[in-house]
Coordinates of C-alpha atoms in Angstrom, one line a residue:
M5 CA -0.1 0.0 0.2
S6 CA 1.1 3.5 -0.8
E7 CA 0.5 4.9 2.4
Y8 CA 2.9 2.3 3.9
L9 CA 5.7 3.2 1.2
V10 CA 9.0 2.7 3.3
D11 CA 11.9 4.9 1.6
F12 CA 13.8 5.5 4.1
P13 CA 16.7 3.4 6.0
T14 CA 15.4 1.3 9.1
L15 CA 16.4 -2.2 10.8
G16 CA 12.6 -3.0 9.9
D17 CA 13.8 -5.0 7.1
I18 CA 15.7 -7.7 9.0
Q19 CA 13.5 -7.5 11.9
D20 CA 10.7 -8.9 9.6
A21 CA 12.4 -11.1 8.3
W22 CA 14.1 -12.5 11.9
L23 CA 10.5 -12.4 13.1
A24 CA 9.1 -14.8 10.2
Q25 CA 12.0 -17.0 11.1
H26 CA 11.7 -16.8 15.2
A27 CA 8.3 -16.0 16.4
R28 CA 5.1 -18.0 15.8
V29 CA 1.5 -16.9 15.2
P30 CA 0.4 -17.4 19.1
N31 CA -3.0 -18.9 18.7
G32 CA -6.0 -19.4 16.6
F33 CA -6.5 -21.8 13.5
Q34 CA -2.8 -20.1 12.1
R35 CA -1.1 -21.0 15.7
G36 CA 2.8 -22.1 15.2
R37 CA 2.9 -20.9 11.9
S38 CA 5.8 -18.2 11.1
F39 CA 4.6 -14.7 12.4
V40 CA 3.7 -12.6 9.2
Q41 CA 3.8 -8.8 10.0
A42 CA 0.8 -7.1 8.3
D43 CA 1.4 -3.6 6.1
W44 CA 0.0 -1.5 9.2
Q45 CA 2.8 -3.8 11.6
F46 CA 5.7 -3.3 9.4
W47 CA 5.2 0.1 9.2
C48 CA 5.0 1.0 12.8
T49 CA 8.4 -1.4 12.9
A50 CA 10.0 0.1 10.0
N51 CA 9.4 3.9 11.7
H52 CA 10.1 2.7 15.4
Y53 CA 13.7 1.4 13.9
R54 CA 14.1 4.2 11.0
V55 CA 17.7 5.2 11.5
R56 CA 19.1 8.6 11.3
D57 CA 20.8 9.1 7.8
D58 CA 24.0 10.2 9.9
A59 CA 24.0 7.2 12.2
Q60 CA 27.7 6.2 12.6
W61 CA 29.0 3.0 14.1
V62 CA 31.0 3.5 17.1
P63 CA 31.9 0.3 18.7
E64 CA 33.4 1.2 21.5
A65 CA 30.2 3.5 22.3
P66 CA 27.1 2.4 20.0
L67 CA 24.5 5.3 19.7
L68 CA 22.0 3.1 21.1
N69 CA 18.7 5.0 20.9
Q70 CA 20.6 8.0 19.3
A71 CA 21.0 6.3 16.3
F72 CA 17.3 6.3 15.7
H73 CA 14.9 9.2 14.1
Y74 CA 12.2 8.8 16.5
R75 CA 12.7 8.5 20.5
R76 CA 9.7 6.5 21.2
S77 CA 6.3 5.6 19.5
Q78 CA 2.5 5.7 20.3
I79 CA 0.6 2.9 18.5
V80 CA -3.0 3.8 18.5
G81 CA -5.7 1.1 17.3
P82 CA -8.8 -0.5 17.9
Q83 CA -9.5 -3.8 20.0
K84 CA -8.5 -6.9 18.5
L85 CA -6.4 -5.4 15.9
G86 CA -3.4 -7.5 16.3
K87 CA -1.4 -5.0 18.9
G88 CA -1.1 -7.6 21.5
P89 CA 0.7 -10.5 19.4
W90 CA 2.8 -8.1 17.5
S91 CA 4.0 -6.0 20.7
A92 CA 4.6 -9.7 22.1
G93 CA 6.9 -9.9 18.7
G94 CA 8.5 -6.7 19.3
V95 CA 9.6 -7.6 22.9
S96 CA 11.3 -10.7 21.7
L97 CA 13.1 -8.5 19.2
E98 CA 14.3 -6.4 21.6
A99 CA 15.5 -9.6 24.3
V100 CA 17.4 -11.2 21.3
G101 CA 17.1 -9.9 18.0
P102 CA 18.9 -6.9 16.0
T103 CA 17.6 -3.8 17.6
I104 CA 20.8 -1.8 18.1
F105 CA 22.2 0.0 14.9
G106 CA 25.5 -1.6 14.4
G107 CA 26.6 0.3 11.1
W108 CA 26.2 0.5 7.3
A109 CA 26.6 -3.1 5.2
G110 CA 29.3 -3.3 3.0
K111 CA 28.9 -6.1 0.3
G112 CA 29.4 -9.0 1.8
D113 CA 27.9 -7.9 5.0
G114 CA 25.4 -10.8 6.5
Y115 CA 23.6 -11.3 10.0
A116 CA 23.9 -14.7 11.2
C117 CA 22.3 -16.0 14.3
S118 CA 25.2 -18.4 15.2
D119 CA 26.8 -15.2 16.0
H120 CA 24.2 -14.2 18.7
G121 CA 23.7 -17.1 20.6
C122 CA 20.9 -18.8 18.5
G123 CA 21.5 -22.3 17.2
C124 CA 18.4 -21.8 14.6
G125 CA 21.0 -21.6 11.6
W126 CA 19.0 -18.8 10.0
E127 CA 21.1 -16.0 8.3
Y128 CA 20.4 -12.4 6.5
E129 CA 22.2 -11.1 3.7
Y130 CA 22.3 -7.4 4.1
L131 CA 22.0 -4.9 0.7
K132 CA 24.9 -2.3 0.4
N133 CA 24.5 0.7 2.7
E134 CA 21.7 -1.3 4.5
P135 CA 21.9 -0.7 8.6
M136 CA 22.6 -3.4 10.1
G137 CA 21.2 -4.8 13.6
I138 CA 23.1 -6.5 16.5
R139 CA 21.5 -7.7 19.7
H140 CA 21.6 -6.1 22.4
P141 CA 24.6 -6.7 24.9
S142 CA 22.5 -6.5 28.4
P143 CA 18.4 -6.5 27.4
L144 CA 16.4 -5.7 31.1
I145 CA 13.0 -4.9 29.6
Q146 CA 9.3 -4.3 31.1
M147 CA 6.2 -5.2 30.2
T148 CA 3.6 -2.6 31.4
A149 CA -0.5 -2.2 31.9
I150 CA -2.5 -1.2 34.6
S151 CA -3.4 -4.7 35.6
E152 CA -2.6 -8.2 35.5
E153 CA -5.1 -8.9 33.1
Q154 CA -4.3 -6.6 30.8
V155 CA -0.4 -7.0 31.1
N156 CA -1.3 -10.8 29.9
N157 CA -2.6 -9.6 26.3
V158 CA 0.8 -9.2 25.4
W159 CA 2.3 -11.7 28.3
R160 CA 0.4 -14.8 26.5
P161 CA 1.2 -14.2 23.2
L162 CA 4.8 -14.1 24.2
R163 CA 4.8 -17.1 26.0
A164 CA 3.4 -19.0 23.4
M165 CA 5.9 -17.7 21.0
I166 CA 8.8 -18.9 23.2
S167 CA 7.0 -22.4 23.2
L168 CA 6.1 -22.5 19.4
G169 CA 9.1 -22.0 17.8
P170 CA 13.0 -21.2 18.1
L171 CA 12.7 -18.4 20.4
S172 CA 12.6 -21.5 23.2
D173 CA 16.4 -21.9 23.2
L174 CA 16.5 -17.8 23.8
L175 CA 14.2 -16.8 26.1
L176 CA 13.0 -19.0 29.0
P177 CA 10.2 -18.7 31.0
R178 CA 10.7 -18.7 35.4
G179 CA 7.4 -18.1 36.2
N180 CA 6.7 -14.2 37.0
F181 CA 9.7 -13.3 34.8
I182 CA 11.2 -14.3 31.8
K183 CA 15.0 -14.9 31.4
I184 CA 17.0 -14.0 28.6
A185 CA 19.6 -16.6 27.4
G186 CA 23.2 -15.0 27.2
Q187 CA 26.4 -14.6 29.1
N188 CA 24.9 -13.7 32.2
D189 CA 23.5 -16.0 34.8
D190 CA 22.4 -13.9 37.4
P191 CA 18.7 -14.1 37.5
E192 CA 18.4 -10.6 38.6
L193 CA 19.8 -9.7 34.8
D194 CA 18.9 -10.1 31.0
R195 CA 15.0 -10.3 31.7
I196 CA 11.8 -9.7 31.0
D197 CA 9.5 -8.5 33.8
R198 CA 5.4 -7.7 34.0
V199 CA 5.0 -4.5 35.9
T200 CA 0.9 -3.0 37.2
A201 CA -0.2 -0.6 39.3
S202 CA 0.1 -3.3 42.2
A203 CA 3.8 -4.7 41.4
Q204 CA 5.7 -1.8 40.7
S205 CA 8.7 -3.0 42.8
R206 CA 10.8 -2.9 39.7
V207 CA 10.1 0.2 38.4
G208 CA 13.1 2.0 39.3
N209 CA 15.3 -0.5 37.5
P210 CA 17.7 1.1 34.3
I211 CA 15.8 -0.2 31.1
S212 CA 16.8 -1.0 27.9
F213 CA 13.1 -1.4 26.8
A214 CA 9.5 -0.7 27.8
L215 CA 6.2 -1.8 26.4
Q216 CA 3.9 0.5 27.7
D217 CA 0.2 -1.4 27.0
E218 CA -3.3 0.4 27.1
S219 CA -1.2 3.8 27.6
G220 CA -5.1 5.4 26.8
L221 CA -6.0 3.7 31.0
A222 CA -2.7 4.9 32.6
T223 CA -4.1 8.3 34.5
A224 CA -2.7 10.2 37.6
E225 CA -5.9 8.5 39.5
N226 CA -4.6 5.4 39.1
K227 CA -0.8 6.2 39.9
M228 CA 0.0 5.1 36.5
V229 CA 1.4 8.4 34.8
E230 CA 3.8 8.0 37.3
V231 CA 5.0 4.7 36.4
Y232 CA 4.9 5.3 32.7
E233 CA 7.0 8.5 33.0
G234 CA 9.6 7.0 35.1
Q235 CA 9.8 4.0 33.2
R236 CA 10.7 6.2 30.2
R237 CA 13.5 8.3 32.2
N238 CA 15.3 4.9 33.4
A239 CA 14.9 4.0 29.9
A240 CA 16.7 7.4 28.2
G241 CA 19.5 7.2 31.1
I242 CA 21.3 4.1 29.5
G243 CA 19.9 4.8 25.9
G244 CA 16.7 2.7 26.2
R245 CA 13.5 3.1 24.3
T246 CA 9.9 2.7 24.7
M247 CA 6.7 2.3 23.0
E248 CA 3.0 2.8 23.8
T249 CA 0.5 0.7 22.2
T250 CA -3.6 1.8 23.2
N251 CA -7.0 2.0 22.3
A252 CA -8.6 5.5 22.0
W253 CA -9.0 7.0 25.3
N254 CA -11.5 9.0 27.2
P255 CA -10.6 12.8 26.6
A256 CA -11.6 13.6 30.4
Q257 CA -8.8 11.3 32.1
N258 CA -6.1 13.2 30.8
S259 CA -4.0 9.8 30.0
V260 CA -0.8 8.9 29.4
A261 CA -1.7 8.7 25.7
Q262 CA -3.5 11.7 25.3
R263 CA -0.3 13.4 26.7
T264 CA 1.8 11.6 24.6
Y265 CA -0.7 12.3 21.3
E266 CA -1.0 16.0 22.1
S267 CA 2.3 16.5 22.8
A268 CA 4.6 18.7 20.1
A269 CA 7.8 16.4 20.5
E270 CA 8.9 16.1 16.9
D271 CA 10.8 12.5 18.0
V272 CA 7.7 10.8 18.8
F273 CA 6.2 8.4 16.1
K274 CA 2.5 8.3 16.2
F275 CA 0.5 6.0 14.1
W276 CA -3.4 6.6 14.2
R277 CA -5.8 5.5 11.7
K278 CA -8.4 8.1 12.4
P279 CA -11.7 7.1 10.3
P280 CA -13.5 9.7 8.1
A281 CA -15.0 12.5 10.6
N282 CA -18.2 12.7 8.7
L283 CA -19.2 9.1 9.0
S284 CA -21.6 8.3 12.1
Y285 CA -21.3 5.8 14.6
R286 CA -25.0 5.7 15.0
D287 CA -25.6 4.9 11.8
K288 CA -25.5 1.3 11.2
R289 CA -24.1 1.9 7.6
E290 CA -21.9 4.0 8.1
R291 CA -20.5 2.3 11.2
R292 CA -19.7 -0.7 8.9
R293 CA -17.7 1.4 6.5
I294 CA -15.5 3.0 9.7
H295 CA -14.9 -0.6 11.0
A296 CA -13.8 -1.6 7.7
F297 CA -11.2 1.4 7.6
V298 CA -9.7 1.1 11.1
Y299 CA -9.6 -2.8 10.7
E300 CA -8.2 -2.6 6.7
G301 CA -4.9 -4.9 7.2
S302 CA -5.8 -7.1 9.8
P303 CA -7.5 -10.1 7.8
W304 CA -8.2 -11.9 11.1
V305 CA -10.5 -9.4 12.2
N306 CA -14.0 -10.7 11.4
V307 CA -16.1 -7.0 10.9
D308 CA -19.7 -9.0 11.3
S309 CA -18.3 -10.3 14.8
I310 CA -17.0 -6.4 15.9
E311 CA -20.3 -5.2 14.6
A312 CA -22.1 -7.3 17.3
E313 CA -19.9 -6.8 19.9
A314 CA -20.1 -2.4 19.0
S315 CA -23.8 -2.9 18.5
E316 CA -24.7 -4.4 21.9
L317 CA -22.2 -1.8 24.0
L318 CA -23.8 1.1 22.0
E319 CA -27.0 0.7 24.1
R320 CA -25.6 1.0 27.5
D321 CA -21.7 2.8 26.7
P322 CA -22.1 4.5 23.0
A323 CA -18.9 6.4 23.7
Q324 CA -16.8 3.4 24.8
A325 CA -18.0 1.1 22.1
E326 CA -16.8 4.0 19.7
R327 CA -13.3 4.5 21.3
F328 CA -12.8 0.6 21.2
F329 CA -14.3 -0.8 18.1
G330 CA -14.2 3.0 16.0
N331 CA -11.0 4.1 17.4
R332 CA -12.1 7.4 17.9
V333 CA -11.6 9.9 21.2
V334 CA -14.9 10.9 21.8
T335 CA -16.4 13.5 24.3
G336 CA -18.2 12.5 26.9
T337 CA -21.6 14.0 29.2
G338 CA -21.2 17.5 29.3
A339 CA -18.8 18.5 26.5
W340 CA -19.5 22.0 25.0
L341 CA -18.7 20.6 21.5
A342 CA -20.3 17.3 20.9
D343 CA -18.5 14.9 18.6
T344 CA -21.1 16.1 15.6
A345 CA -20.1 19.6 16.2
L346 CA -16.1 18.4 16.3
A347 CA -16.6 16.9 12.6
A348 CA -18.2 19.9 11.7
W349 CA -15.3 21.8 13.0
D350 CA -12.9 19.5 11.5
A351 CA -14.9 20.0 8.2
K352 CA -14.3 23.5 8.0
L353 CA -10.3 23.4 8.2
T354 CA -9.5 25.5 5.3
V355 CA -5.9 26.3 4.6
R356 CA -5.2 30.0 3.1
D357 CA -3.6 33.1 2.6
R358 CA -3.9 35.8 5.6
P359 CA -2.7 39.3 3.7
L360 CA -0.9 41.7 6.4
S361 CA -3.1 45.0 6.6
E362 CA -6.2 42.8 6.0
P363 CA -9.3 43.9 8.6
V364 CA -9.3 41.4 11.6
C365 CA -10.8 41.1 14.6
L366 CA -8.8 40.2 18.2
G367 CA -9.7 37.8 20.9
F368 CA -7.3 37.3 23.8
D369 CA -6.8 35.2 26.8
G370 CA -4.7 35.3 29.3
S371 CA -3.2 33.9 32.6
D372 CA 0.0 33.7 34.5
V373 CA 1.3 30.6 36.1
D374 CA -1.1 27.9 35.0
D375 CA -3.8 28.3 32.3
W376 CA -2.3 29.2 28.7
T377 CA -2.2 32.7 27.0
A378 CA -3.5 32.9 23.8
I379 CA -4.1 35.7 20.8
R380 CA -6.3 34.7 18.1
L381 CA -7.7 36.6 14.9
E382 CA -10.8 36.2 12.7
T383 CA -11.1 38.2 9.3
F384 CA -14.5 39.7 8.3
D385 CA -14.9 36.7 6.1
F386 CA -14.9 34.9 9.4
H387 CA -11.9 32.9 9.0
Q388 CA -10.3 32.3 12.8
F389 CA -6.4 31.8 12.8
T390 CA -3.6 32.2 15.2
P391 CA -1.2 34.8 14.2
V392 CA 2.5 34.6 14.7
N393 CA 4.6 37.2 16.5
A394 CA 7.6 38.9 15.1
V395 CA 10.4 36.2 15.1
G396 CA 7.4 33.8 13.2
Q397 CA 5.9 32.0 16.9
P398 CA 2.2 31.3 17.1
T399 CA 0.8 33.6 19.7
I400 CA 0.0 30.7 22.2
W401 CA 2.4 30.3 25.2
N402 CA 2.4 27.4 27.4
P403 CA 3.6 28.5 30.8
A404 CA 5.4 25.2 30.9
E405 CA 7.4 26.2 28.6
Y406 CA 8.4 29.2 30.0
D407 CA 9.9 28.3 33.1
G408 CA 6.1 28.0 34.7
R409 CA 5.2 31.5 34.0
I410 CA 3.8 33.3 30.7
P411 CA 6.7 35.8 29.6
R412 CA 4.3 39.2 29.7
D413 CA 6.8 41.2 27.7
D414 CA 6.7 38.5 25.1
V415 CA 3.2 38.8 25.4
M416 CA 3.1 42.4 25.0
A417 CA 5.5 42.2 21.9
A418 CA 3.1 40.1 20.2
F419 CA 0.3 42.7 20.5
D420 CA 2.8 45.5 19.1
H421 CA 3.6 42.9 16.2
I422 CA 0.0 42.4 15.2
F423 CA -1.2 45.6 15.4
A424 CA 1.5 46.8 13.0
S425 CA 0.8 43.9 10.9
Y426 CA -2.6 44.0 10.9
D427 CA -5.9 46.2 10.7
V428 CA -7.1 45.5 13.7
V429 CA -10.5 46.9 14.2
R430 CA -11.7 45.6 17.3
A431 CA -9.7 43.7 20.3
Y432 CA -11.9 42.1 23.2
L433 CA -9.2 41.3 26.0
D434 CA -10.1 39.3 28.9
P435 CA -8.7 41.7 31.9
P436 CA -8.2 39.4 35.2
G437 CA -5.0 39.6 35.9
W438 CA -4.1 41.9 33.0
E439 CA -5.8 45.5 33.7
S440 CA -2.3 47.2 33.7
Q441 CA -1.4 45.5 30.0
V442 CA -5.2 46.2 28.8
S443 CA -4.8 50.0 29.9
A444 CA -1.3 50.1 28.4
L445 CA -3.0 48.6 25.3
Q446 CA -6.0 51.1 25.1
G447 CA -3.3 54.3 25.7
K448 CA -1.3 52.8 22.8
Y449 CA -4.0 51.8 20.1
G450 CA -7.1 53.5 21.7
D451 CA -9.9 52.3 23.6
K452 CA -12.4 52.2 20.9
R453 CA -10.5 49.1 19.3
V454 CA -9.0 47.8 22.6
I455 CA -12.2 46.8 24.6
E456 CA -11.9 44.8 28.2
W457 CA -14.5 41.8 27.6
A458 CA -14.6 39.9 31.1
T459 CA -15.6 36.2 30.2
Y460 CA -16.7 36.1 33.7
R461 CA -20.1 37.8 32.6
I462 CA -22.4 34.7 32.7
K463 CA -24.9 35.7 30.4
P464 CA -22.9 37.6 27.7
M465 CA -20.5 34.8 27.5
H466 CA -23.4 32.2 27.4
E467 CA -24.6 34.0 24.6
S468 CA -20.8 34.3 23.0
L469 CA -20.4 30.6 23.4
E470 CA -23.8 30.0 21.8
R471 CA -22.7 32.0 18.4
L472 CA -19.9 30.6 18.0
R473 CA -21.0 26.8 18.9
N474 CA -23.9 27.6 16.5
D475 CA -21.7 28.9 13.7
I476 CA -19.7 25.9 13.5
V477 CA -22.5 23.5 13.5
D478 CA -24.3 25.2 10.7
P479 CA -22.5 24.7 7.3
K480 CA -23.8 27.9 6.2
S481 CA -22.3 30.1 8.5
G482 CA -19.1 30.6 6.4
L483 CA -17.0 30.2 9.5
T484 CA -13.2 28.6 8.8
H485 CA -9.9 28.2 10.6
D486 CA -6.6 27.4 10.2
A487 CA -4.7 24.0 10.8
D488 CA -3.8 24.1 14.7
Q489 CA -3.6 21.2 16.7
A490 CA -3.6 23.0 20.3
V491 CA -6.7 24.8 19.3
D492 CA -8.6 21.7 18.5
T493 CA -7.4 20.4 21.9
H494 CA -8.7 23.2 24.1
L495 CA -12.0 22.7 22.0
R496 CA -12.3 19.1 22.9
N497 CA -11.4 19.9 26.4
A498 CA -14.3 22.4 27.3
V499 CA -17.1 21.5 29.1
M500 CA -20.2 23.0 30.3
R501 CA -20.6 24.4 33.5
G502 CA -24.6 24.8 34.2
R503 CA -25.4 28.1 36.0
T504 CA -28.5 30.3 36.3
G505 CA -31.7 29.1 34.3
K506 CA -30.4 27.9 31.0
T507 CA -27.3 29.6 31.1
Y508 CA -23.7 27.9 31.3
I509 CA -20.1 28.8 31.1
L510 CA -16.7 26.5 30.4
G511 CA -14.8 24.7 32.4
K512 CA -12.4 22.2 32.0
A513 CA -12.7 18.6 32.0
S514 CA -9.6 18.4 34.7
P515 CA -7.2 20.4 35.6
T516 CA -4.9 19.8 33.5
Q517 CA -6.8 20.2 30.6
K518 CA -6.7 23.8 29.2
I519 CA -9.1 25.7 27.4
D520 CA -8.0 28.9 27.2
I521 CA -7.6 29.0 23.3
T522 CA -11.1 28.2 23.4
M523 CA -12.0 31.6 25.0
A524 CA -9.6 33.4 22.8
S525 CA -11.6 32.0 19.7
T526 CA -14.5 33.2 21.1
L527 CA -13.6 36.4 22.0
A528 CA -12.3 36.8 18.2
H529 CA -16.0 35.7 16.7
E530 CA -17.9 38.1 19.2
A531 CA -15.5 40.8 18.2
V532 CA -16.0 40.2 14.8
N533 CA -19.7 40.3 14.7
D534 CA -20.1 43.2 16.8
A535 CA -18.0 45.2 14.6
I536 CA -20.1 43.8 11.4
A537 CA -23.3 44.9 13.4
G538 CA -21.6 48.4 14.5
D539 CA -20.9 49.1 10.7
D540 CA -17.0 49.5 11.8
L541 CA -15.7 48.9 8.4
A542 CA -17.7 51.8 6.7
K543 CA -17.8 54.4 9.5
R544 CA -13.9 54.6 9.5
K545 CA -14.5 55.5 5.8
R546 CA -16.6 58.6 6.5
P547 CA -14.9 61.7 6.6
A548 CA -13.9 63.2 10.4
V549 CA -16.4 66.0 11.0
S550 CA -13.9 68.8 11.9
T551 CA -14.1 70.6 15.4
T552 CA -11.7 72.9 14.9
F553 CA -13.0 76.7 14.7
Y554 CA -12.0 79.3 12.4
G555 CA -12.4 83.2 13.2
F556 CA -11.0 85.4 15.4
N557 CA -10.4 84.8 19.0

């Protein structure tokens, strides 16, 4: 498939052949046959072990994780996609397979199992300039999940793979751990361990690899965020790597999976085949199309069986059904934008030029040490976007990226750059905590342009939120927006907090799920509509009436 075209250097090719030789299908009618990766599985393997073009082999000091393009990986897929058996194969690779970059192949170079403690007789001939792989000299691996039942989804397939083929000479099950055959007989070294919320005794160990299964269930409440993050630190300390596998998560829980996916880090490989946003999971025909899309490339999955399970689960927990089988992150009760509204928002994505000097209106929501600060602009034909400052950075500030405090001087400099670059007709600024800065901007640009707009006023805020939400849902509203993952995340985080009568304001699903960009977007949209209602553009074109008196003093 063209979407899985591997045109970069990777250890994935030798690993694909190694798995077919050593691993076995753990269950079903194919049990005992060679484990052959599906297209999507190979794509994930190839990317996780993608080698940097400039990687160099230094025998005395191997690069370990620095040789790879990605530091770690996240695989998001529906239930029964095949994540468990594939993860088990990956663990066996990390234990006794070619997972360390060993230089670039020359003519006649190859890999022989006999050189790495395996007596199966298998050999692999490299292509010239192909990256070569070697076995880790001291593997210490942890398989992690929130419960014994969850970790067994990978542990059991791994045990079966071991017992059914050549891996039985290399991996030696010992009750609650697996000893890795090698030069060290110490049972505390060279081993594979299970780690759960109730069994964390080995979390502090320096590990070469951690498989973190169902990271979408790892939350601060069950104390697994600390475990997963601790494993990543411990792996990084000795050049190790980690991989997350998970179903789609509940966005109200702020799980490890959500944090990983929303991270801006560029050295994390993320695989998530999202079904088309315009398909409804409640419609049977469209649901089948969703299932066909997300399970494509996994021929062992019976879509009719998935449909039966999903239909039954829909009756009592539709959000869970859509997450488990539809591979979608769906909002829960009280979300400001329902799934249909989020799909409508996605459909309004428009990439367009943003001419400088174009008339715009501005929305601003500011904080200091906890929440984010954001400036959003909207044109008079209702295109909303995040401007950039003088050095080309988006006008969104996360205090965690600035030593825990919003850089107010940078924010004020961004305001000056925006007013110099665009024709700002109105600017609505939420004043709490920024009163002095708002006054300074009013003094510089005029209080007819820079206007205090307090978001804590329940009735006006409710009306502004309803206006924006209605225009998101209405296909004829003309509202469009730019591509900005942070904006999308803040929209999805927003939940309604009821107030007097039928009014509401917005709140956060949890303390760490920020919504500040949503507030800035709401104010920008309100400012544009008010400016249109006030005929601001036309008024500015009328000649000013002179108030100068001429004549005798």
